[in-house]
């Protein structure tokens, strides 16, 4: 009876079992690696827009060109706050260099950040202005998603045509 | 992961009076200029701020096409990464179409169910 199970403790049997297990695990890992899906990096660029014009030529009136005025810029300083912000105005996040604009729970640089308004994202002003930390703050709400809301500084907002 | 609301390209054909959007999931939507103008989501076209947003009205898809200043597109421009805005020959240019709305506006038989 003891001889029936003796082979289980044979060193060669144990070695073979361990080797089989390692080989099986390696095959499984190789299979997972071969069938992995690669997530493409999220493209930040907007879609290219192509306009096919009408076949009839459109007369173009040449406009006089003049050199663009040089606007002095101060590195690191936020852009000036626009003067035409008001409750009910539709505004777009601009000038963040793609970083986005923090929307906070209250006016002020120490208040919690609720979310990030994306560069180019449109909001509607529902409250403000409030002054805090030497900035003017407006309360923004997403026009199609009201969960996107918060207080934001005026310097990175520009009014869009009232949709 | 293919995003159905991520546009890859937009083509506005003034000759055919059609705007085409290629989406990230491989779908292509083709809209008539008439449909786009009728579906304008701005407050003026919807009848007030409170009526903005929401899904496209199904009745829009059954209305006939028109070739009028109201339905002749002058230009189309992106609004950040948010969507598109269009200017029409009658001067109307207030509607902001976000990508989600445009996808829901697709008039193809597959999307219309």
Coordinates of N, CA and C in Angstrom, one line a residue, chain A residues 102-113 130-138 150-153:
Chain A
X102 N -9.3 75.5 -13.2 CA -9.9 74.9 -12.0 C -11.2 75.5 -11.6
X103 N -12.2 74.7 -11.4 CA -13.5 75.1 -10.9 C -13.6 74.7 -9.4
X104 N -13.8 75.7 -8.6 CA -13.7 75.5 -7.1 C -15.1 75.5 -6.5
X105 N -15.1 75.0 -5.2 CA -16.4 75.0 -4.5 C -16.8 76.4 -4.0
X106 N -15.8 77.2 -3.8 CA -16.0 78.6 -3.3 C -15.0 79.5 -4.0
X107 N -15.3 80.8 -4.0 CA -14.3 81.8 -4.5 C -13.1 81.8 -3.6
X108 N -11.9 81.7 -4.2 CA -10.7 81.7 -3.4 C -9.7 80.6 -3.8
X109 N -8.4 80.9 -3.7 CA -7.4 79.9 -4.1 C -7.3 78.8 -3.1
X110 N -7.8 78.9 -1.9 CA -7.7 77.9 -0.9 C -8.9 76.9 -0.9
X111 N -9.9 77.2 -1.7 CA -11.1 76.4 -1.6 C -10.8 75.1 -2.5
X112 N -11.6 74.1 -2.2 CA -11.4 72.8 -2.9 C -11.7 72.9 -4.4
X113 N -10.9 72.2 -5.2 CA -11.2 72.1 -6.6 C -12.2 71.0 -6.9
X130 N -17.4 87.8 -7.4 CA -16.9 87.8 -6.0 C -15.4 88.1 -6.1
X131 N -14.9 88.8 -5.1 CA -13.5 89.2 -5.1 C -12.9 88.3 -4.0
X132 N -11.8 87.7 -4.3 CA -11.0 86.8 -3.3 C -9.6 86.6 -3.9
X133 N -8.7 86.8 -3.0 CA -7.2 86.5 -3.3 C -6.8 87.4 -4.5
X134 N -7.3 88.6 -4.6 CA -6.9 89.5 -5.6 C -7.4 89.1 -7.0
X135 N -8.4 88.2 -7.1 CA -9.0 87.8 -8.3 C -10.5 88.0 -8.3
X136 N -11.1 88.1 -9.4 CA -12.5 88.2 -9.6 C -13.0 86.8 -10.0
X137 N -14.0 86.3 -9.2 CA -14.5 84.9 -9.4 C -16.0 85.0 -10.0
X138 N -16.3 84.0 -10.8 CA -17.6 83.9 -11.4 C -18.0 82.4 -11.2
X150 N -18.8 75.3 -10.9 CA -17.8 75.8 -9.8 C -17.4 77.2 -10.1
X151 N -16.7 77.7 -9.1 CA -16.2 79.1 -9.1 C -14.9 79.1 -9.9
X152 N -14.7 80.1 -10.8 CA -13.5 80.2 -11.6 C -13.1 81.7 -11.7
X153 N -11.8 81.9 -11.8 CA -11.3 83.2 -12.0 C -11.6 83.8 -13.4

